[in-house]
CSV table of C-alpha atoms and ligand atoms in Angstrom, one decimal:
chain,number,residue,atom,x,y,z
A,1074,MET,CA,-3.8,23.2,8.1
A,1075,GLN,CA,-4.9,19.6,8.9
A,1076,THR,CA,-7.3,18.5,6.2
A,1077,ILE,CA,-9.1,15.2,6.1
A,1078,PRO,CA,-7.6,12.9,3.5
A,1079,ARG,CA,-9.9,11.5,0.8
A,1080,VAL,CA,-7.6,9.4,-1.3
A,1081,LYS,CA,-4.4,8.1,0.2
A,1082,ASP,CA,-1.7,7.0,-2.3
A,1083,PRO,CA,1.6,8.2,-1.0
A,1084,THR,CA,3.6,5.6,-3.0
A,1085,ALA,CA,2.1,6.6,-6.4
A,1086,ALA,CA,5.0,8.5,-7.8
A,1087,PRO,CA,7.9,6.1,-6.8
A,1088,VAL,CA,5.9,3.1,-8.1
A,1089,PHE,CA,5.4,4.9,-11.4
A,1090,GLN,CA,9.1,5.6,-11.6
A,1091,ARG,CA,10.2,2.0,-10.7
A,1092,LEU,CA,7.7,0.3,-13.0
A,1093,PRO,CA,8.0,2.0,-16.4
A,1094,PHE,CA,7.0,-1.2,-18.2
A,1095,VAL,CA,3.7,-1.8,-16.4
A,1096,PRO,CA,1.0,-1.3,-19.0
A,1097,GLY,CA,-0.9,2.0,-18.5
A,1098,SER,CA,-4.3,0.4,-17.9
A,1099,LEU,CA,-2.9,-2.0,-15.2
A,1100,PHE,CA,-1.2,1.0,-13.6
A,1101,PHE,CA,-4.5,3.0,-13.4
A,1102,ILE,CA,-6.3,0.0,-12.1
A,1103,LEU,CA,-3.8,-0.1,-9.2
A,1104,LEU,CA,-4.3,3.6,-8.7
A,1105,LEU,CA,-8.1,3.1,-8.5
A,1106,ALA,CA,-7.4,0.4,-5.8
A,1107,GLY,CA,-5.9,3.2,-3.8
A,1108,CYS,CA,-9.2,5.1,-3.8
A,1109,ALA,CA,-10.6,2.4,-1.4
A,1110,ALA,CA,-8.2,3.5,1.4
A,1111,ASP,CA,-10.2,6.4,2.7
A,1112,SER,CA,-13.3,6.8,0.5
A,1113,PRO,CA,-16.5,5.1,1.6
A,1114,SER,CA,-17.5,2.3,-0.7
A,1115,ILE,CA,-20.9,0.8,-1.6
A,1116,LEU,CA,-19.1,-2.5,-1.6
A,1117,ASP,CA,-18.5,-2.3,2.1
A,1118,PRO,CA,-22.1,-2.3,3.3
A,1119,ARG,CA,-22.8,-1.8,7.0
A,1120,GLY,CA,-26.6,-1.9,7.0
A,1121,PRO,CA,-29.5,-3.8,5.4
A,1122,ALA,CA,-30.2,-1.2,2.7
A,1123,ALA,CA,-26.6,-1.0,1.6
A,1124,THR,CA,-26.3,-4.8,1.7
A,1125,SER,CA,-29.1,-5.2,-0.7
A,1126,ILE,CA,-27.6,-2.6,-3.0
A,1127,ALA,CA,-24.2,-4.3,-2.9
A,1128,GLU,CA,-25.8,-7.7,-3.6
A,1129,LEU,CA,-27.5,-6.3,-6.7
A,1130,TRP,CA,-24.2,-4.7,-7.7
A,1131,TRP,CA,-22.3,-8.1,-7.4
A,1132,LEU,CA,-25.1,-9.9,-9.3
A,1133,ILE,CA,-24.9,-7.5,-12.2
A,1134,PHE,CA,-21.1,-7.6,-12.1
A,1135,GLY,CA,-21.2,-11.4,-12.1
A,1136,LEU,CA,-23.6,-11.5,-15.0
A,1137,GLY,CA,-21.6,-9.0,-16.9
A,1138,THR,CA,-18.4,-10.9,-16.4
A,1139,VAL,CA,-19.9,-14.2,-17.6
A,1140,ILE,CA,-21.3,-12.5,-20.7
A,1141,PHE,CA,-18.0,-10.7,-21.3
A,1142,LEU,CA,-16.1,-14.1,-21.1
A,1143,LEU,CA,-18.6,-15.8,-23.5
A,1144,VAL,CA,-18.2,-12.9,-26.0
A,1145,MET,CA,-14.4,-13.2,-25.8
A,1146,VAL,CA,-14.6,-17.0,-26.4
A,1147,ALA,CA,-17.0,-16.4,-29.4
A,1148,LEU,CA,-14.6,-13.8,-30.7
A,1149,GLY,CA,-11.6,-16.1,-30.3
A,1150,LEU,CA,-13.5,-18.9,-32.2
A,1151,ALA,CA,-14.4,-16.5,-35.0
A,1152,LEU,CA,-10.9,-15.3,-35.3
A,1153,PHE,CA,-9.1,-18.6,-35.2
A,1154,ARG,CA,-11.5,-21.2,-36.6
A,1155,ARG,CA,-10.7,-22.0,-40.2
A,1156,ARG,CA,-13.3,-20.6,-42.6
A,1157,SER,CA,-15.1,-23.2,-44.8
A,1158,SER,CA,-15.0,-22.4,-48.5
A,1159,THR,CA,-17.2,-25.1,-50.1
A,1160,ALA,CA,-20.5,-23.9,-51.5
A,1161,SER,CA,-22.4,-26.9,-49.9
A,1162,GLU,CA,-21.3,-25.8,-46.4
A,1163,THR,CA,-22.3,-22.1,-47.0
A,1164,GLY,CA,-26.0,-22.8,-46.6
A,1165,GLY,CA,-25.6,-24.6,-43.3
A,1166,SER,CA,-23.3,-21.9,-42.1
A,1167,THR,CA,-25.9,-19.2,-42.8
A,1168,ARG,CA,-28.5,-21.2,-40.8
A,1169,ASN,CA,-26.1,-21.4,-37.9
A,1170,ASP,CA,-25.4,-17.7,-38.1
A,1171,ASN,CA,-29.1,-16.9,-38.0
A,1172,ARG,CA,-29.5,-19.2,-34.9
A,1173,VAL,CA,-26.6,-17.4,-33.2
A,1174,ILE,CA,-28.1,-14.0,-33.9
A,1175,LEU,CA,-31.5,-15.1,-32.6
A,1176,TRP,CA,-30.2,-16.6,-29.4
A,1177,ALA,CA,-27.1,-14.6,-28.6
A,1178,GLY,CA,-28.4,-11.3,-30.0
A,1179,ILE,CA,-32.1,-11.2,-29.1
A,1180,ILE,CA,-33.4,-13.9,-26.8
A,1181,GLY,CA,-30.3,-14.1,-24.5
A,1182,PRO,CA,-30.0,-10.3,-23.9
A,1183,ALA,CA,-33.8,-10.1,-23.4
A,1184,ILE,CA,-33.6,-12.7,-20.7
A,1185,VAL,CA,-30.6,-11.0,-19.0
A,1186,LEU,CA,-32.3,-7.6,-19.1
A,1187,ILE,CA,-35.6,-9.0,-17.7
A,1188,VAL,CA,-33.7,-10.7,-14.9
A,1189,ILE,CA,-31.8,-7.5,-14.0
A,1190,PHE,CA,-35.0,-5.5,-14.2
A,1191,ALA,CA,-36.8,-7.9,-11.8
A,1192,LEU,CA,-33.9,-7.9,-9.4
A,1193,SER,CA,-33.7,-4.0,-9.5
A,1194,VAL,CA,-37.4,-3.7,-8.8
A,1195,ARG,CA,-37.1,-6.1,-5.9
A,1196,THR,CA,-34.2,-4.1,-4.4
A,1197,MET,CA,-36.1,-0.8,-4.9
A,1198,ALA,CA,-39.1,-2.3,-3.1
A,1199,MET,CA,-36.8,-3.4,-0.3
A,1200,LEU,CA,-35.3,0.1,0.0
A,1201,SER,CA,-38.6,1.9,0.1
A,1202,SER,CA,-40.2,-0.5,2.7
A,1203,THR,CA,-40.7,1.2,6.0
A,1204,THR,CA,-40.8,0.2,9.6
A,1205,PRO,CA,-43.8,1.7,11.4
A,1206,GLY,CA,-43.4,3.6,14.7
A,1207,ALA,CA,-40.0,5.2,14.2
A,1208,GLU,CA,-38.6,6.2,17.6
A,1209,PHE,CA,-35.9,8.3,16.1
A,1210,VAL,CA,-36.4,10.8,13.3
A,1211,VAL,CA,-33.6,13.0,12.0
A,1212,HIS,CA,-34.4,15.9,9.7
A,1213,VAL,CA,-31.5,16.9,7.5
A,1214,THR,CA,-31.6,20.2,5.6
A,1215,GLY,CA,-29.2,20.9,2.8
A,1216,HIS,CA,-27.5,24.3,2.5
A,1217,GLN,CA,-24.8,25.6,0.2
A,1218,TRP,CA,-22.5,23.9,1.5
A,1219,TRP,CA,-23.3,22.3,4.8
A,1220,TRP,CA,-25.9,20.1,6.5
A,1221,GLU,CA,-28.4,21.2,9.2
A,1222,VAL,CA,-29.3,18.3,11.4
A,1223,GLN,CA,-32.3,18.3,13.7
A,1224,TYR,CA,-33.9,15.6,15.9
A,1225,PRO,CA,-37.4,17.1,16.1
A,1226,ASN,CA,-38.6,14.7,18.8
A,1227,GLN,CA,-35.7,15.3,21.1
A,1228,ALA,CA,-35.3,19.1,20.4
A,1229,VAL,CA,-31.7,18.7,19.3
A,1230,GLU,CA,-30.0,20.7,16.6
A,1231,THR,CA,-26.5,20.2,15.2
A,1232,ALA,CA,-24.7,20.3,11.9
A,1233,ASN,CA,-22.6,18.1,9.6
A,1234,GLU,CA,-22.7,15.2,12.1
A,1235,ILE,CA,-25.5,12.7,12.5
A,1236,HIS,CA,-25.6,10.2,15.4
A,1237,ILE,CA,-27.7,7.1,15.2
A,1238,PRO,CA,-28.1,4.0,17.4
A,1239,VAL,CA,-26.8,0.8,16.1
A,1240,GLY,CA,-29.2,-1.9,14.9
A,1241,GLN,CA,-32.3,0.4,14.7
A,1242,PRO,CA,-34.0,1.9,11.7
A,1243,ILE,CA,-33.9,5.7,11.7
A,1244,LEU,CA,-36.3,7.8,9.6
A,1245,VAL,CA,-34.3,10.4,7.7
A,1246,ARG,CA,-36.3,13.4,6.4
A,1247,LEU,CA,-34.6,15.4,3.7
A,1248,SER,CA,-35.2,18.9,2.5
A,1249,THR,CA,-33.2,21.8,1.2
A,1250,GLU,CA,-33.0,25.5,1.9
A,1251,ASP,CA,-31.6,26.5,-1.5
A,1252,VAL,CA,-30.7,24.3,-4.5
A,1253,ILE,CA,-30.9,20.6,-5.1
A,1254,HIS,CA,-28.5,18.5,-3.0
A,1255,ASN,CA,-28.2,14.8,-2.6
A,1256,PHE,CA,-27.8,12.9,0.6
A,1257,TRP,CA,-25.5,9.9,0.3
A,1258,ILE,CA,-23.9,7.6,2.9
A,1259,PRO,CA,-22.3,4.9,0.7
A,1260,ASN,CA,-21.9,2.4,3.5
A,1261,LEU,CA,-25.5,2.6,4.7
A,1262,HIS,CA,-27.8,3.5,1.8
A,1263,GLY,CA,-28.3,4.7,-1.8
A,1264,LYS,CA,-28.6,8.3,-2.8
A,1265,MET,CA,-31.6,10.5,-2.1
A,1266,ASP,CA,-32.2,14.0,-3.6
A,1267,MET,CA,-33.1,17.0,-1.5
A,1268,VAL,CA,-35.5,19.0,-3.7
A,1269,PRO,CA,-36.7,22.6,-3.0
A,1270,GLY,CA,-40.3,22.6,-1.8
A,1271,GLN,CA,-40.4,18.9,-1.1
A,1272,THR,CA,-39.5,16.6,1.8
A,1273,ASN,CA,-38.1,13.2,0.9
A,1274,GLU,CA,-37.8,10.3,3.4
A,1275,PHE,CA,-36.0,7.1,3.8
A,1276,TRP,CA,-34.7,4.7,6.4
A,1277,ILE,CA,-31.1,4.1,7.4
A,1278,GLN,CA,-29.8,1.5,9.7
A,1279,ALA,CA,-26.2,0.6,10.7
A,1280,ASP,CA,-25.6,-2.9,11.9
A,1281,THR,CA,-22.1,-2.2,13.2
A,1282,ALA,CA,-20.9,0.7,15.2
A,1283,GLY,CA,-18.5,3.1,13.5
A,1284,GLU,CA,-18.1,6.4,11.7
A,1285,TYR,CA,-19.4,6.5,8.2
A,1286,TRP,CA,-18.7,9.3,5.8
A,1287,GLY,CA,-21.6,10.9,3.8
A,1288,GLU,CA,-21.4,13.4,1.0
A,1289,CYS,CA,-23.5,15.5,-1.3
A,1290,ALA,CA,-24.0,13.6,-4.6
A,1291,GLU,CA,-25.6,16.3,-6.7
A,1292,PHE,CA,-23.6,19.2,-8.1
A,1293,CYS,CA,-24.8,22.2,-6.1
A,1294,GLY,CA,-22.3,24.9,-6.7
A,1295,ILE,CA,-18.6,25.7,-6.5
A,1296,GLN,CA,-18.1,23.9,-3.1
A,1297,HIS,CA,-20.1,20.8,-3.9
A,1298,ALA,CA,-17.1,18.6,-3.3
A,1299,LYS,CA,-16.6,20.1,0.1
A,1300,MET,CA,-20.1,19.2,1.4
A,1301,ARG,CA,-19.5,16.2,3.6
A,1302,PHE,CA,-20.8,14.9,6.9
A,1303,VAL,CA,-20.1,12.0,9.3
A,1304,VAL,CA,-22.6,9.5,10.6
A,1305,VAL,CA,-21.7,8.2,14.0
A,1306,ALA,CA,-23.4,4.8,14.7
A,1307,GLU,CA,-23.1,3.9,18.4
A,1308,PRO,CA,-24.8,1.7,21.0
A,1309,LEU,CA,-28.2,3.0,22.2
A,1310,ALA,CA,-26.9,4.1,25.6
A,1311,GLU,CA,-24.1,6.2,24.0
A,1312,PHE,CA,-26.6,7.6,21.5
A,1313,THR,CA,-29.1,8.7,24.1
A,1314,ALA,CA,-26.2,10.2,26.2
A,1315,TRP,CA,-25.2,12.2,23.2
A,1316,LEU,CA,-28.8,13.4,22.7
A,1317,ASP,CA,-28.9,14.5,26.4
A,1318,GLN,CA,-25.6,16.3,26.0
A,1319,GLN,CA,-26.7,18.1,22.8
A,1320,ARG,CA,-29.9,19.1,24.5
A,1321,ALA,CA,-28.2,20.7,27.5
A,1322,VAL,CA,-27.5,24.4,27.5
A,1323,PRO,CA,-23.7,24.9,27.8
A,1324,PRO,CA,-22.8,26.6,31.1
A,1325,ALA,CA,-21.5,30.2,31.0
A,1326,PRO,CA,-17.7,30.3,30.8
A,1327,VAL,CA,-15.9,30.7,34.1
A,1328,ASP,CA,-12.4,31.3,32.7
A,1329,ALA,CA,-11.6,35.0,32.2
A,1330,LEU,CA,-10.2,34.5,28.7
A,1331,ALA,CA,-13.3,32.5,27.7
A,1332,GLN,CA,-15.5,35.2,29.2
A,1333,ARG,CA,-13.8,37.8,27.1
A,1334,GLY,CA,-14.2,35.5,24.1
A,1335,GLN,CA,-17.9,35.3,24.8
A,1336,GLN,CA,-18.2,39.1,24.9
A,1337,ILE,CA,-16.3,39.3,21.6
A,1338,PHE,CA,-18.6,36.6,20.1
A,1339,LEU,CA,-21.8,38.2,21.2
A,1340,GLY,CA,-20.7,41.7,20.2
A,1341,SER,CA,-19.7,40.7,16.7
A,1342,ALA,CA,-21.5,39.9,13.5
A,1343,CYS,CA,-21.3,36.1,14.4
A,1344,VAL,CA,-24.7,36.3,16.1
A,1345,TYR,CA,-26.6,37.3,13.0
A,1346,CYS,CA,-25.8,33.9,11.4
A,1347,HIS,CA,-25.1,31.5,14.3
A,1348,ALA,CA,-27.1,30.4,17.4
A,1349,VAL,CA,-25.8,29.4,20.8
A,1350,GLU,CA,-28.4,28.3,23.3
A,1351,GLY,CA,-28.6,30.3,26.4
A,1352,THR,CA,-27.2,33.5,24.8
A,1353,ASN,CA,-28.5,36.3,22.6
A,1354,ALA,CA,-27.0,34.6,19.5
A,1355,THR,CA,-30.0,33.3,17.6
A,1356,GLY,CA,-29.0,33.5,13.9
A,1357,ASP,CA,-30.1,30.6,11.7
A,1358,LEU,CA,-28.2,31.3,8.5
A,1359,GLY,CA,-25.2,29.2,9.5
A,1360,PRO,CA,-24.7,26.1,11.7
A,1361,ASN,CA,-25.9,26.1,15.3
A,1362,LEU,CA,-22.8,26.5,17.4
A,1363,THR,CA,-24.3,25.4,20.8
A,1364,HIS,CA,-22.1,22.3,21.0
A,1365,LEU,CA,-19.5,23.2,18.3
A,1366,ALA,CA,-16.6,21.8,20.4
A,1367,SER,CA,-18.2,18.3,20.5
A,1368,ARG,CA,-18.2,17.9,16.7
A,1369,ARG,CA,-15.6,16.0,14.8
A,1370,THR,CA,-15.2,18.3,11.9
A,1371,LEU,CA,-15.4,21.9,10.8
A,1372,ALA,CA,-16.7,23.4,7.5
A,1373,ALA,CA,-18.9,20.4,6.6
A,1374,GLY,CA,-16.3,17.6,6.9
A,1375,VAL,CA,-13.5,19.6,5.4
A,1376,LEU,CA,-11.3,20.1,8.5
A,1377,LEU,CA,-10.8,18.1,11.7
A,1378,ASN,CA,-12.2,20.1,14.6
A,1379,THR,CA,-8.9,21.2,16.2
A,1380,ARG,CA,-8.0,24.6,17.7
A,1381,GLY,CA,-5.6,25.4,14.9
A,1382,ASN,CA,-8.0,24.5,12.2
A,1383,LEU,CA,-10.8,26.5,13.9
A,1384,ALA,CA,-8.4,29.5,14.1
A,1385,GLY,CA,-7.7,29.1,10.3
A,1386,TRP,CA,-11.4,28.8,9.5
A,1387,LEU,CA,-12.4,31.9,11.6
A,1388,THR,CA,-9.7,34.1,10.0
A,1389,GLY,CA,-9.7,32.8,6.4
A,1390,PRO,CA,-12.9,30.8,5.6
A,1391,GLN,CA,-12.8,32.0,2.0
A,1392,HIS,CA,-9.3,30.5,1.6
A,1393,ILE,CA,-10.5,27.1,2.8
A,1394,LYS,CA,-13.9,27.1,1.1
A,1395,PRO,CA,-14.1,30.0,-1.5
A,1396,GLY,CA,-17.7,31.2,-2.1
A,1397,ASN,CA,-19.2,30.1,1.2
A,1398,LEU,CA,-21.3,32.6,3.2
A,1399,MET,CA,-18.9,32.9,6.1
A,1400,PRO,CA,-17.0,36.2,6.1
A,1401,PRO,CA,-13.5,36.4,7.5
A,1402,THR,CA,-13.4,37.6,11.2
A,1403,GLU,CA,-11.3,40.7,11.7
A,1404,LEU,CA,-9.6,40.1,15.1
A,1405,THR,CA,-6.3,40.8,16.8
A,1406,GLY,CA,-4.3,37.8,17.9
A,1407,ASP,CA,-5.4,38.3,21.5
A,1408,GLU,CA,-9.1,38.6,20.5
A,1409,LEU,CA,-8.8,35.4,18.4
A,1410,GLN,CA,-7.3,33.5,21.4
A,1411,ALA,CA,-10.1,34.7,23.6
A,1412,LEU,CA,-12.7,33.7,21.0
A,1413,LEU,CA,-11.1,30.2,20.6
A,1414,ALA,CA,-11.1,29.8,24.4
A,1415,TYR,CA,-14.9,30.6,24.4
A,1416,LEU,CA,-15.8,28.3,21.5
A,1417,ASP,CA,-13.8,25.6,23.2
A,1418,THR,CA,-16.3,25.7,26.1
A,1419,LEU,CA,-19.2,24.9,23.8
A,1420,GLU,CA,-19.1,21.1,24.3
B,321,CUA,CU1,-24.8,19.9,-2.0
B,321,CUA,CU2,-23.6,19.1,-3.9
């Protein structure tokens, strides 16, 4: 089964064997560096909101580094400076100590905290500022454990994949169908909770085209870690073409195998949970499958959308994502091939 890698570090074991003398902490710092290979990072901002968050992060990191170095210098001085022993110097030393405590222990930290507070408030204000007259609105609903994605103004519904035009602010509306989830695209924005009975909103914008991974950032049950999605930022023409394609009703299958697959699909329990436009399948418990074949992933960013992975998901969803609502599909090999051929037509 072809899964999507999160952390790529194929050399970890050999390096560990070859470098037995590398101090443990340094070794783990190197391991952490491997995390950057496939995981989205807030330090790789691709939009204005993420950029302001990254700037704040670097500022606090810089301040922390300067303070850390100053403390280390002070510690070094305290350790290596020869202590004075004469009674006459003791009084002066106490006055100096009090001055150090006042400036380094009270006034200095107060200034640093006030500066950080002011910068944080400025960043928060920037993140909550809105651009009036949003042309594109995307409504994302959290489910255990997948993302329902709707474009209400364009009558488009999909799942686990959000398309946005490059260089334009998009209004994201967030709600949940069950427990609290948290919508997070590290390259584009900070985190936002999806709270039962409430709709939260924020704006995302990508300044460069690309695919950005998003994930759930609030523990929401056993498969919380397998609740991912992809944001595809593309030029406006490609984005509107995608909207048109998603709005279209897929044509009825012409191939005999796919036609048989459609009969199997419509005659099975699939239709109670899934919808396919233009058919009698109108379930809304699971993802809308109208354009399943056009999506990049299956099972909320867990598997690449390949024929083999789809076969594995249909026959053993509880092996791949234990606890999810999808029951295994009891099919013979021939029936499975027919069903796959049908699902393949849903582009
Ligand atoms: Cu949804 Cu964690």
